[in-house]
mmCIF file of C-alpha atoms in Angstrom:
data_model
loop_
_atom_site.group_PDB
_atom_site.id
_atom_site.type_symbol
_atom_site.label_atom_id
_atom_site.label_comp_id
_atom_site.label_asym_id
_atom_site.label_seq_id
_atom_site.Cartn_x
_atom_site.Cartn_y
_atom_site.Cartn_z
ATOM 1 C CA MET A 1 -3.299 -53.794 -98.683
ATOM 2 C CA LYS A 2 -1.043 -56.160 -96.851
ATOM 3 C CA ARG A 3 2.062 -57.672 -98.299
ATOM 4 C CA ALA A 4 3.270 -61.282 -98.173
ATOM 5 C CA VAL A 5 6.413 -63.015 -98.968
ATOM 6 C CA LEU A 6 6.611 -66.573 -100.093
ATOM 7 C CA LEU A 7 10.096 -67.944 -99.521
ATOM 8 C CA ARG A 8 10.557 -71.285 -101.375
ATOM 9 C CA ILE A 9 13.138 -73.245 -99.366
ATOM 10 C CA SER A 10 13.370 -76.742 -100.930
ATOM 11 C CA GLU A 11 12.556 -78.330 -104.226
ATOM 12 C CA ASN A 12 12.729 -81.944 -105.482
ATOM 13 C CA LYS A 13 11.335 -83.679 -108.492
ATOM 14 C CA LYS A 14 7.809 -83.927 -106.907
ATOM 15 C CA GLN A 15 7.317 -80.744 -104.855
ATOM 16 C CA THR A 16 8.408 -77.464 -103.534
ATOM 17 C CA LEU A 17 8.353 -76.487 -99.857
ATOM 18 C CA GLY A 18 8.155 -72.987 -98.495
ATOM 19 C CA ARG A 19 7.114 -70.473 -95.962
ATOM 20 C CA LEU A 20 4.592 -67.739 -96.331
ATOM 21 C CA PHE A 21 4.813 -64.541 -94.258
ATOM 22 C CA VAL A 22 2.073 -61.923 -94.234
ATOM 23 C CA PHE A 23 3.138 -58.513 -93.067
ATOM 24 C CA ASN A 24 1.323 -55.503 -91.503
ATOM 25 C CA GLY A 25 3.898 -52.851 -91.997
ATOM 26 C CA LEU A 26 7.183 -54.237 -90.497
ATOM 27 C CA ASP A 27 5.360 -56.783 -88.256
ATOM 28 C CA ILE A 28 4.654 -60.421 -89.257
ATOM 29 C CA ASP A 29 0.907 -60.895 -88.785
ATOM 30 C CA PHE A 30 0.829 -64.442 -90.066
ATOM 31 C CA GLU A 31 3.116 -67.244 -91.241
ATOM 32 C CA CYS A 32 2.534 -70.778 -92.398
ATOM 33 C CA CYS A 33 4.068 -73.565 -94.517
ATOM 34 C CA THR A 34 3.495 -73.964 -98.187
ATOM 35 C CA LEU A 35 3.544 -76.755 -100.663
ATOM 36 C CA GLU A 36 3.774 -76.537 -104.519
ATOM 37 C CA LEU A 37 4.688 -78.644 -107.509
ATOM 38 C CA PRO A 38 8.377 -78.195 -108.668
ATOM 39 C CA PHE A 39 9.137 -75.517 -111.270
ATOM 40 C CA LYS A 40 8.749 -76.983 -114.797
ATOM 41 C CA ASP A 41 8.994 -73.976 -117.084
ATOM 42 C CA ASN A 42 5.571 -72.607 -115.879
ATOM 43 C CA LYS A 43 3.689 -75.366 -117.768
ATOM 44 C CA ARG A 44 -0.031 -75.682 -116.840
ATOM 45 C CA ASN A 45 -0.850 -78.291 -114.248
ATOM 46 C CA ILE A 46 2.455 -79.577 -113.612
ATOM 47 C CA SER A 47 4.561 -76.504 -112.461
ATOM 48 C CA CYS A 48 4.620 -73.926 -109.732
ATOM 49 C CA ILE A 49 4.437 -70.396 -110.966
ATOM 50 C CA PRO A 50 7.660 -68.319 -111.541
ATOM 51 C CA THR A 51 9.174 -66.118 -108.881
ATOM 52 C CA GLY A 52 7.983 -62.555 -108.941
ATOM 53 C CA ASN A 53 5.318 -60.203 -107.763
ATOM 54 C CA TYR A 54 1.586 -60.870 -107.805
ATOM 55 C CA ASN A 55 -1.674 -59.993 -106.282
ATOM 56 C CA ALA A 56 -3.665 -62.538 -104.240
ATOM 57 C CA LYS A 57 -7.256 -61.630 -103.948
ATOM 58 C CA PRO A 58 -10.208 -63.353 -102.024
ATOM 59 C CA ARG A 59 -12.266 -65.944 -103.999
ATOM 60 C CA ASN A 60 -14.864 -68.634 -103.354
ATOM 61 C CA SER A 61 -15.705 -71.852 -105.102
ATOM 62 C CA GLU A 62 -17.693 -74.946 -104.249
ATOM 63 C CA LYS A 63 -14.569 -77.140 -104.390
ATOM 64 C CA TYR A 64 -12.250 -75.096 -102.106
ATOM 65 C CA GLY A 65 -14.824 -72.687 -100.227
ATOM 66 C CA ASP A 66 -13.024 -69.398 -99.393
ATOM 67 C CA HIS A 67 -9.579 -69.133 -100.707
ATOM 68 C CA LEU A 68 -7.360 -66.729 -102.580
ATOM 69 C CA GLN A 69 -6.595 -66.475 -106.429
ATOM 70 C CA VAL A 70 -3.134 -65.210 -107.647
ATOM 71 C CA ASP A 71 -3.534 -62.830 -110.428
ATOM 72 C CA ASN A 72 -1.143 -61.654 -113.264
ATOM 73 C CA VAL A 73 0.634 -64.972 -113.767
ATOM 74 C CA MET A 74 2.115 -65.033 -117.182
ATOM 75 C CA MET A 75 0.433 -67.586 -119.489
ATOM 76 C CA ARG A 76 -1.575 -69.011 -116.580
ATOM 77 C CA ASP A 77 -4.909 -68.483 -114.902
ATOM 78 C CA TYR A 78 -6.817 -69.696 -111.814
ATOM 79 C CA ILE A 79 -3.696 -70.057 -109.750
ATOM 80 C CA LEU A 80 -5.131 -70.479 -106.271
ATOM 81 C CA ILE A 81 -3.976 -70.505 -102.716
ATOM 82 C CA HIS A 82 -6.088 -73.189 -101.241
ATOM 83 C CA PRO A 83 -6.053 -76.072 -98.664
ATOM 84 C CA ALA A 84 -4.370 -79.330 -99.596
ATOM 85 C CA ASN A 85 -2.306 -81.778 -97.853
ATOM 86 C CA TYR A 86 -0.372 -83.594 -100.575
ATOM 87 C CA TYR A 87 1.485 -82.550 -103.632
ATOM 88 C CA THR A 88 -0.813 -84.919 -105.686
ATOM 89 C CA GLN A 89 -3.661 -82.694 -104.848
ATOM 90 C CA LEU A 90 -2.046 -79.664 -106.689
ATOM 91 C CA ARG A 91 -2.246 -78.538 -110.387
ATOM 92 C CA GLY A 92 0.046 -75.615 -110.139
ATOM 93 C CA CYS A 93 -1.496 -73.904 -107.119
ATOM 94 C CA ILE A 94 -0.110 -73.048 -103.761
ATOM 95 C CA ALA A 95 -1.361 -75.040 -100.651
ATOM 96 C CA VAL A 96 -0.909 -73.691 -97.010
ATOM 97 C CA GLY A 97 -0.658 -75.659 -93.834
ATOM 98 C CA TYR A 98 0.498 -75.463 -90.218
ATOM 99 C CA ASP A 99 3.544 -77.689 -90.441
ATOM 100 C CA PHE A 100 5.295 -80.342 -92.577
ATOM 101 C CA TYR A 101 4.770 -83.986 -91.745
ATOM 102 C CA ASP A 102 4.863 -87.193 -93.873
ATOM 103 C CA ILE A 103 1.123 -88.023 -93.281
ATOM 104 C CA ASN A 104 0.866 -90.783 -95.822
ATOM 105 C CA ASN A 105 4.296 -92.297 -95.286
ATOM 106 C CA ASP A 106 5.476 -91.772 -98.946
ATOM 107 C CA GLY A 107 8.735 -90.260 -97.912
ATOM 108 C CA GLU A 108 7.521 -86.750 -99.031
ATOM 109 C CA HIS A 109 6.609 -83.806 -96.741
ATOM 110 C CA ASP A 110 2.848 -83.115 -96.550
ATOM 111 C CA LEU A 111 1.058 -80.274 -95.010
ATOM 112 C CA THR A 112 -0.890 -80.570 -91.713
ATOM 113 C CA HIS A 113 -4.023 -78.583 -90.700
ATOM 114 C CA SER A 114 -4.412 -77.013 -94.149
ATOM 115 C CA ARG A 115 -8.090 -76.107 -93.909
ATOM 116 C CA ARG A 116 -7.497 -74.450 -90.448
ATOM 117 C CA THR A 117 -4.419 -72.625 -91.813
ATOM 118 C CA MET A 118 -6.443 -71.252 -94.767
ATOM 119 C CA LYS A 119 -9.090 -69.851 -92.404
ATOM 120 C CA HIS A 120 -6.452 -68.146 -90.346
ATOM 121 C CA LEU A 121 -4.741 -66.738 -93.439
ATOM 122 C CA LEU A 122 -8.074 -65.286 -94.658
ATOM 123 C CA ALA A 123 -8.835 -63.864 -91.149
ATOM 124 C CA GLU A 124 -5.456 -62.016 -91.299
ATOM 125 C CA ALA A 125 -5.773 -60.805 -94.778
ATOM 126 C CA PRO A 126 -9.473 -60.688 -95.713
ATOM 127 C CA GLU A 127 -8.820 -58.412 -98.646
ATOM 128 C CA GLY A 128 -5.858 -60.448 -99.962
ATOM 129 C CA PHE A 129 -2.374 -59.231 -100.250
ATOM 130 C CA GLU A 130 0.505 -58.245 -102.615
ATOM 131 C CA LEU A 131 2.533 -61.368 -103.010
ATOM 132 C CA THR A 132 6.253 -61.754 -103.687
ATOM 133 C CA ILE A 133 7.646 -65.145 -104.404
ATOM 134 C CA LEU A 134 11.440 -65.769 -103.921
ATOM 135 C CA ASN A 135 13.475 -69.011 -104.156
ATOM 136 C CA LEU A 136 16.203 -69.645 -101.443
ATOM 137 C CA PHE A 137 17.606 -72.601 -103.287
#
């Protein structure tokens, strides 16, 4: 199974920005931007999950299509890695995208090309990956 590292690089009162790297051995097979809610004591629907080690496995739903589910999150379930452009579309999950850009001119970074990025991530890691989340702030 592949390994991935999510490096959280910035956080404010509304959102957390990061970079996700998927490794194949020592080589980086894939990288993208991530968007999450800020950390608020791991509370459901309003907080990103704690730093740590998790497993991300493939999942499909009518709402998000093909995406990933992050398992073994203490006191939480259905934490997903799915397409989204804005922090307002998140309830504790991780969104992936190609780049950061203020799409809706609200002064916050949004994600571009999120659906396309999700498809590329699943193509590089169709069986999921072991995920390590670290804060750099």
